[in-house]
PDB file of C-alpha atoms in Angstrom:
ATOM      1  CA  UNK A   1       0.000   0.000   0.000  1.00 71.00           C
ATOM      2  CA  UNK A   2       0.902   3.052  -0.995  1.00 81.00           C
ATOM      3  CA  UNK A   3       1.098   6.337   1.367  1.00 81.00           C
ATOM      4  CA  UNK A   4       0.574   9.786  -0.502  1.00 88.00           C
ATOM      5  CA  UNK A   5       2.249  12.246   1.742  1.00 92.00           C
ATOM      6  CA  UNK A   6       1.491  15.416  -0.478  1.00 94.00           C
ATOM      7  CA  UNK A   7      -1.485  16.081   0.638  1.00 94.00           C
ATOM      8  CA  UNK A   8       0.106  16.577   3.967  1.00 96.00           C
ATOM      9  CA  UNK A   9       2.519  18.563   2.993  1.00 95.00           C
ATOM     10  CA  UNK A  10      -0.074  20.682   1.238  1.00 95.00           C
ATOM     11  CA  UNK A  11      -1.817  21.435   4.651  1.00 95.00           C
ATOM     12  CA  UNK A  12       1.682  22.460   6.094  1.00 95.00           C
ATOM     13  CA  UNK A  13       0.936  25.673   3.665  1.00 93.00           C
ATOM     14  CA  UNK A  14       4.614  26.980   4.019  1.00 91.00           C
ATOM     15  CA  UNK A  15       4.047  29.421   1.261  1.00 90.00           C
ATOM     16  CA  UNK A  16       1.614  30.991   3.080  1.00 90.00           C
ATOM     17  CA  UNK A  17       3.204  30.904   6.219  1.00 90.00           C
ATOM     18  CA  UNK A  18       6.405  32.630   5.118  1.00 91.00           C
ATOM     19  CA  UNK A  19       5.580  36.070   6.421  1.00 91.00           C
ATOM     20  CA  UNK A  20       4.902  34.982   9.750  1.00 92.00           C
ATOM     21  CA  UNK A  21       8.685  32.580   9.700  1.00 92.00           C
ATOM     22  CA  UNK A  22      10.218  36.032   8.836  1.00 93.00           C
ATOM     23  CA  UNK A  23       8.186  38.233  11.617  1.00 94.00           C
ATOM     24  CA  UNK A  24       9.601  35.025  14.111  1.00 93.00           C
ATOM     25  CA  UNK A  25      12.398  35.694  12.474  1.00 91.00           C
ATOM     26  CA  UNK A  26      12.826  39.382  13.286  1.00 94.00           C
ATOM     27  CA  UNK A  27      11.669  38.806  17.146  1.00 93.00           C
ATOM     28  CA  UNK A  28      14.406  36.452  16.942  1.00 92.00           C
ATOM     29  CA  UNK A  29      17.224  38.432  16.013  1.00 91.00           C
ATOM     30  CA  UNK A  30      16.333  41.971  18.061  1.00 94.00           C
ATOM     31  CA  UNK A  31      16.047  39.714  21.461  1.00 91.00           C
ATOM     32  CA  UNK A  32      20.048  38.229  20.160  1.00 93.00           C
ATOM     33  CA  UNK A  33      18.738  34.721  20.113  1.00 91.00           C
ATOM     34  CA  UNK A  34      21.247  34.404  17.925  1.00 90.00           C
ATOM     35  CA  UNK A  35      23.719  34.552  21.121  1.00 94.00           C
ATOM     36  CA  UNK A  36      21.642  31.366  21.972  1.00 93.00           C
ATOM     37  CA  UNK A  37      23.421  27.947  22.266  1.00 95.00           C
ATOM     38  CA  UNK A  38      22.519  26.328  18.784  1.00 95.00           C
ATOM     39  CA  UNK A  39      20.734  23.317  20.344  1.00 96.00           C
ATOM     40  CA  UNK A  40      18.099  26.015  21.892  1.00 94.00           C
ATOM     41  CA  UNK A  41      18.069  27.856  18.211  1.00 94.00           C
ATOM     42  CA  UNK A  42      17.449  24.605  16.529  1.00 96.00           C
ATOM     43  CA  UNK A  43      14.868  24.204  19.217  1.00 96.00           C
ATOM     44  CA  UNK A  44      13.068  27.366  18.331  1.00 95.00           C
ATOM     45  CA  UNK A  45      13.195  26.597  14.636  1.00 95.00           C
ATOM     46  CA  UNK A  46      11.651  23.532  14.955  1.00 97.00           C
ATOM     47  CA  UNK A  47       8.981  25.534  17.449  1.00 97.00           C
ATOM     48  CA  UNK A  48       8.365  28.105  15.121  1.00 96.00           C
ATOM     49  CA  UNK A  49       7.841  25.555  12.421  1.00 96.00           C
ATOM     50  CA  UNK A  50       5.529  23.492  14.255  1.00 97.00           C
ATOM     51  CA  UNK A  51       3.441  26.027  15.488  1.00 97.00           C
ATOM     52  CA  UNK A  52       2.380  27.678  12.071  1.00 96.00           C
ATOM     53  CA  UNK A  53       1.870  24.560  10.482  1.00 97.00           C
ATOM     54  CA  UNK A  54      -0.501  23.707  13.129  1.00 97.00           C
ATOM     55  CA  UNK A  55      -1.981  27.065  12.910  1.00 95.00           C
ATOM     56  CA  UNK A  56      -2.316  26.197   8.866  1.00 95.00           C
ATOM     57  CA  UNK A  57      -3.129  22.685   9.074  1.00 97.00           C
ATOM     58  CA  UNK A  58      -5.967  23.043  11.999  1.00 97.00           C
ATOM     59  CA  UNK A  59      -7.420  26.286   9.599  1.00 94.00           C
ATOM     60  CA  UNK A  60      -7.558  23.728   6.328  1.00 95.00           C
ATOM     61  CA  UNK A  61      -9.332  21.244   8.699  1.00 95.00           C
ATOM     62  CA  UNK A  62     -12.525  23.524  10.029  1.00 95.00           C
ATOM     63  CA  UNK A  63     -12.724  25.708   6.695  1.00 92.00           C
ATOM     64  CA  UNK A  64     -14.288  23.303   4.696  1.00 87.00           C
ATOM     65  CA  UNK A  65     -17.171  25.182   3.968  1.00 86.00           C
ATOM     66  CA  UNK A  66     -15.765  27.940   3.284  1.00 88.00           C
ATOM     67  CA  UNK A  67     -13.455  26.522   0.943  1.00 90.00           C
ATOM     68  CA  UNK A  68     -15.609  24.334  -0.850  1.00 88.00           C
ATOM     69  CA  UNK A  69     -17.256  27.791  -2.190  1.00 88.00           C
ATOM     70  CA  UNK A  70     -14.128  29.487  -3.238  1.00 85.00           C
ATOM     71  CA  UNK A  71     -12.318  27.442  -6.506  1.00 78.00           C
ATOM     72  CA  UNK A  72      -9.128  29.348  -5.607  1.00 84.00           C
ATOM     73  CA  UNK A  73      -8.488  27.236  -2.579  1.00 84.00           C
ATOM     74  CA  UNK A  74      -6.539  24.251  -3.123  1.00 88.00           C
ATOM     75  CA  UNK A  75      -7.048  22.426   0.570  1.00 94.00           C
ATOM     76  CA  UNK A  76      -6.459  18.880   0.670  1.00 95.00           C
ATOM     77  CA  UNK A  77      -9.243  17.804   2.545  1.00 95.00           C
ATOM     78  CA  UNK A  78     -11.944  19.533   0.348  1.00 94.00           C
ATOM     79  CA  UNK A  79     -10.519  18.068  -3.054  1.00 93.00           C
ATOM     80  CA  UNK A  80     -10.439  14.569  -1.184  1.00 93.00           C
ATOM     81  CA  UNK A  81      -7.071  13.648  -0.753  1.00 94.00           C
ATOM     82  CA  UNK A  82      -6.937  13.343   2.925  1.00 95.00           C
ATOM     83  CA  UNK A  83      -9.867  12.707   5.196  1.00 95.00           C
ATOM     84  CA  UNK A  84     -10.961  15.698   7.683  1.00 96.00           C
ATOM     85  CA  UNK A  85      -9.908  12.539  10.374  1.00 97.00           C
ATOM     86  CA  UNK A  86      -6.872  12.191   9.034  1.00 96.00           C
ATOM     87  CA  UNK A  87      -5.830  15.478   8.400  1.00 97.00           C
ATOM     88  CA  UNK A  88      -7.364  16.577  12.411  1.00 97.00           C
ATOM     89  CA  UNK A  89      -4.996  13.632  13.647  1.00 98.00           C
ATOM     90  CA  UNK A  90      -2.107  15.432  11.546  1.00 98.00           C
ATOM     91  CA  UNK A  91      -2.624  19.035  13.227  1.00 98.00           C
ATOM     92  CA  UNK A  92      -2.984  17.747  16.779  1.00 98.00           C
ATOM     93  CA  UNK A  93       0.709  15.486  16.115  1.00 98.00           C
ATOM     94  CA  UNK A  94       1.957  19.019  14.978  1.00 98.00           C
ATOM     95  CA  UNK A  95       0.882  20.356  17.854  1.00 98.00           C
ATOM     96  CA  UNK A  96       2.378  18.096  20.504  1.00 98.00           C
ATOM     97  CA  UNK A  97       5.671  18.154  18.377  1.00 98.00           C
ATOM     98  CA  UNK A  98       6.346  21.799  18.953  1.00 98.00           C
ATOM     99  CA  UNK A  99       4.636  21.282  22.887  1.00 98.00           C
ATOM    100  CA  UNK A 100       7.422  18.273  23.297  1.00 98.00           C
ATOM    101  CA  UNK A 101      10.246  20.783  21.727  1.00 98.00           C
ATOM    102  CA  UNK A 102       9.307  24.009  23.711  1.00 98.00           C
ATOM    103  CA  UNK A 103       9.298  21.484  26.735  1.00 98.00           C
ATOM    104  CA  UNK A 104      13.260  21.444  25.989  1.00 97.00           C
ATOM    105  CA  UNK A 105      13.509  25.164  27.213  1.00 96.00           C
ATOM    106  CA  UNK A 106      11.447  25.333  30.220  1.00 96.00           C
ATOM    107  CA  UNK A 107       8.192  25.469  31.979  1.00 98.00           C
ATOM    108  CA  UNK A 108       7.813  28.971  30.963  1.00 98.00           C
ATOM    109  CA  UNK A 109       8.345  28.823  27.831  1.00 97.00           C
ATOM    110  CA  UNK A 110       6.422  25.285  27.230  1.00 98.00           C
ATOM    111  CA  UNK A 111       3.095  26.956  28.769  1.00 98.00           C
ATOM    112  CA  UNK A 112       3.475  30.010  26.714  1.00 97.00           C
ATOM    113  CA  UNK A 113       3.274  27.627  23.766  1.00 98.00           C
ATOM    114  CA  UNK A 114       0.391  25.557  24.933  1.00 98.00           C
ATOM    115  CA  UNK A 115      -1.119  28.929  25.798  1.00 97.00           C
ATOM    116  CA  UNK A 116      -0.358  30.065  21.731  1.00 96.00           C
ATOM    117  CA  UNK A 117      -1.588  26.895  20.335  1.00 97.00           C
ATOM    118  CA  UNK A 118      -4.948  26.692  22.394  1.00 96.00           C
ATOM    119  CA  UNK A 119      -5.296  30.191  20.830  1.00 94.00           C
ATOM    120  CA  UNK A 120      -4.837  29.034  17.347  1.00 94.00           C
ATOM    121  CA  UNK A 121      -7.166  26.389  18.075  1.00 96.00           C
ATOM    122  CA  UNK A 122      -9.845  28.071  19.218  1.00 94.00           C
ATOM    123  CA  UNK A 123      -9.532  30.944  16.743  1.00 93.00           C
ATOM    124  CA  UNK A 124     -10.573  28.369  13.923  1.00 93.00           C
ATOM    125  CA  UNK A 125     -12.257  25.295  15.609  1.00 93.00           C
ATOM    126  CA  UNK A 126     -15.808  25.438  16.814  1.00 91.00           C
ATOM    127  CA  UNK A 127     -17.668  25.927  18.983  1.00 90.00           C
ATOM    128  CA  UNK A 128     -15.747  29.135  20.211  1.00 86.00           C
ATOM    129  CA  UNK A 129     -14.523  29.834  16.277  1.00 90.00           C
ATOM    130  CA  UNK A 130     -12.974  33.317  17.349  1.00 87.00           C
ATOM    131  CA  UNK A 131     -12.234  34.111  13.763  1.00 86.00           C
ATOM    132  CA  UNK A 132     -16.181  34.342  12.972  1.00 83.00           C
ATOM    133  CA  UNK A 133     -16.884  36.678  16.479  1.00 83.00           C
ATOM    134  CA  UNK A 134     -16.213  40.370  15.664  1.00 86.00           C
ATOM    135  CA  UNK A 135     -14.066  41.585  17.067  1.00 89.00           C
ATOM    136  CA  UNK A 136     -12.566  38.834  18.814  1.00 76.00           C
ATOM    137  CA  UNK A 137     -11.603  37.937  15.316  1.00 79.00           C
ATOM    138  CA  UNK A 138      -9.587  41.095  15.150  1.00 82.00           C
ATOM    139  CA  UNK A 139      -8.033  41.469  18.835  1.00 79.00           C
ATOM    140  CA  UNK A 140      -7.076  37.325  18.294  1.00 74.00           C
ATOM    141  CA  UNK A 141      -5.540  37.699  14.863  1.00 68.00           C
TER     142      UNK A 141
END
């Protein structure tokens, strides 16, 4: 049996996520994290990394609907290449990745994840769906 991981990869959407790498990117280099030991950089890459792809992946999951209207869209789950299970299963394993790397660098810094990921969660999932609330779709984004 053949796996098809592209579809996977699609709900990564690392095109779209590239202005958010660089804004990480900038917060990274005017706190010197580039003083950092390179373990704890590689750390924060691989944070960084998880986090928006989770952020992506969970958004493809619950936007369906929405998506299934607009032609333009090209997410996996509504052109049937990966089942909304499937696909819910991927986020979530995103998700603990980056919550099992940010536990590397301390309690702090692992609950201010969890606390960033919940967010992303609940700005897209129902029932709380913050990104359909005004203006908690604003003051969240």
């Amino acid at each position: 049996m053949k796996i098809n991981l592209y579809p996977y990869f699609q709900l990564l959407r690392i095109g779209d996520a590239r202005g958010y790498f660089l804004i990480s990117f900038f917060g990274f280099f005017l706190v010197k994290g580039f003083l950092a030991p390179i373990e704890n950089i590689l750390i924060f890459l691989g944070m960084v990394f998880f986090l928006f792809s989770f952020s992506f992946s969970i958004n493809d999951c619950f936007d369906e609907k929405e998506d299934k209207l607009d032609k333009t869209k090209k997410n996996p789950i509504v052109l049937k290449k990966v089942s909304f299970k499937k696909a819910l299963f991927f986020s979530f394993s995103l998700a603990v990745l980056g919550l099992i790397f940010s536990s590397f660098l301390g309690l702090k810094v692992f609950l201010f994840y969890l606390l960033i990921i919940s967010l992303f969660l609940f700005y897209t999932a129902p029932p709380l769906r913050l990104k359909s609330r005004f203006p908690l779709d604003i003051i969240t984004h």
